[in-house]
């Protein structure tokens, strides 16, 4: 059965009425599709064991890395199932990933052509280039990944003055005036007291969460949080409990239990309770129910860590993320985290909040103390693109790109639904997952898109649930309507070719206010 959630909410935030509807769609995998998907994996597994038998008897050549015979009694370097999955399932569709590009990853890109003569174990480059492939896979939301224009020229000028590398940490000889300028600009952009920037987005999460929590603390993490958040939580030594994705009932139950029962065995109160969520979830395309999360955080006196890696620049009328999208006060979020790798076309990440928080992280964060500081041209790319978004460059380019992204997102999602695709996520999310379900469709869909000069990202198990394989499209402000329309005029319908039209019926939920109590009957659907 297919379930479609359409939740229309009128929000009252900080005394101002927010009229934008909050609409998300998620669909349970149809029973027939689920059965066929499990059968597909079952058949692949059986053939995998058969091929392993043939490899064991030297009938078929084995290309995969193996333990040497004299090291059989050592602790294994490779896990049996992971190795089995890699050589028998992943290798069949390996050509759908890691495709080398040889141009700017803008609205269009050039791919290096490669072929395989041994079923994707190795690749050979033909020397040819596939020109003008429409890029629907990069997180280039505002189109700042470009090699010309104001941002690129400014980064080039700074490179001539400062060079490329810094060769030191911020606490030693690697603290540039560009870093100071960038941090003040980020704090102004976010509307917080202070901010700190880091050279790597992944490390911004994985190295700073351990500095914020430790033994005796509790982390409540959304089940679909990014690997960097998961790693950071594990490295912290804190107790971790996971709540269902965007499910406020599940979160409130964990909060209530944490307050009532305290720590295991001793029942002492938790030193700190930290709720960890993302702004836009990159595999689901969903937007966090931030007003409800903030209400629960205030009610139970917890702290809130918000990862805006995908939402900063891409959401809100001013491009300032999910807080701007809902019209919320930045002071309601204790730790504001984001990256510069998506909307700003650069690299690195930031943390914003109270000055006391930032001062503490400067002294305690491993990413601040030990990591080499951000490259000066990267910092300049962020500064110029952020000023463009804020309108401080004296133009309206930033505002126009934010508006164009919103229009492209609405148009692309609407046309996909008209074609019959099953898509996930929020109507305003530029991350658009298209459901494929079956393992055989993962590679086939990616190859067919490339034949039509469209580059997409296809995703399957273990990155997604085993019966929820998908293709992920990322919409950009740099895409023109003609580029998006190329997808809708194929010679043979992709929907029919891959049997992707499986809609059945719709379930609607009533309107309600975010700041009102959460009724049992309107809690977000979550597949069990």
XYZ file of N, CA and C in Angstrom, residues 419 421 434 436 444-445 448-449 452 454 473 486-501:
81
model
N 4.838 12.840 -14.214
C 5.324 11.707 -14.994
C 5.013 10.368 -14.324
N 6.502 9.356 -11.237
C 7.535 8.895 -10.324
C 7.054 8.982 -8.875
N 14.105 9.852 -6.028
C 13.147 9.124 -6.870
C 13.301 7.636 -6.567
N 13.449 3.735 -6.723
C 13.685 2.676 -7.708
C 13.337 1.299 -7.144
N 20.911 0.107 -13.876
C 20.238 0.335 -15.153
C 19.764 1.776 -15.282
N 19.225 2.328 -14.197
C 18.728 3.704 -14.235
C 19.884 4.682 -14.434
N 21.101 4.463 -18.043
C 20.134 5.032 -18.984
C 20.140 6.557 -18.924
N 20.277 7.100 -17.727
C 20.348 8.557 -17.598
C 21.583 9.107 -18.314
N 21.213 9.484 -21.884
C 20.418 10.670 -22.224
C 21.134 11.960 -21.817
N 22.381 12.834 -18.880
C 21.983 13.326 -17.559
C 22.784 12.562 -16.505
N 18.253 13.241 -7.106
C 18.470 14.421 -7.935
C 18.686 15.632 -7.034
N 14.684 18.548 -20.357
C 15.298 17.436 -21.096
C 14.867 16.103 -20.493
N 14.635 16.123 -19.206
C 14.247 14.902 -18.514
C 12.847 14.438 -18.907
N 12.030 15.352 -19.411
C 10.626 15.030 -19.645
C 10.285 14.713 -21.094
N 11.278 14.745 -21.991
C 10.967 14.463 -23.402
C 11.812 13.310 -23.916
N 11.799 12.171 -23.247
C 12.596 11.044 -23.715
C 11.928 10.348 -24.897
N 12.750 9.603 -25.649
C 12.197 8.835 -26.759
C 11.308 7.720 -26.238
N 11.732 7.087 -25.157
C 10.924 6.069 -24.499
C 10.772 6.472 -23.045
N 9.558 6.465 -22.511
C 9.308 6.912 -21.151
C 10.120 6.091 -20.154
N 10.881 6.782 -19.301
C 11.677 6.101 -18.278
C 10.771 5.429 -17.271
N 9.641 6.068 -16.967
C 8.697 5.503 -16.005
C 8.220 4.134 -16.465
N 7.863 4.030 -17.745
C 7.374 2.758 -18.276
C 8.519 1.767 -18.446
N 9.679 2.282 -18.857
C 10.832 1.406 -19.103
C 11.275 0.694 -17.835
N 11.242 1.413 -16.702
C 11.709 0.841 -15.441
C 10.576 0.499 -14.479
N 9.347 0.575 -14.942
C 8.173 0.259 -14.117
C 8.238 1.018 -12.794
N 8.197 2.357 -12.908
C 8.331 3.205 -11.734
C 7.028 3.906 -11.356
N 5.960 3.649 -12.097
C 4.680 4.284 -11.785
C 3.842 3.325 -10.949
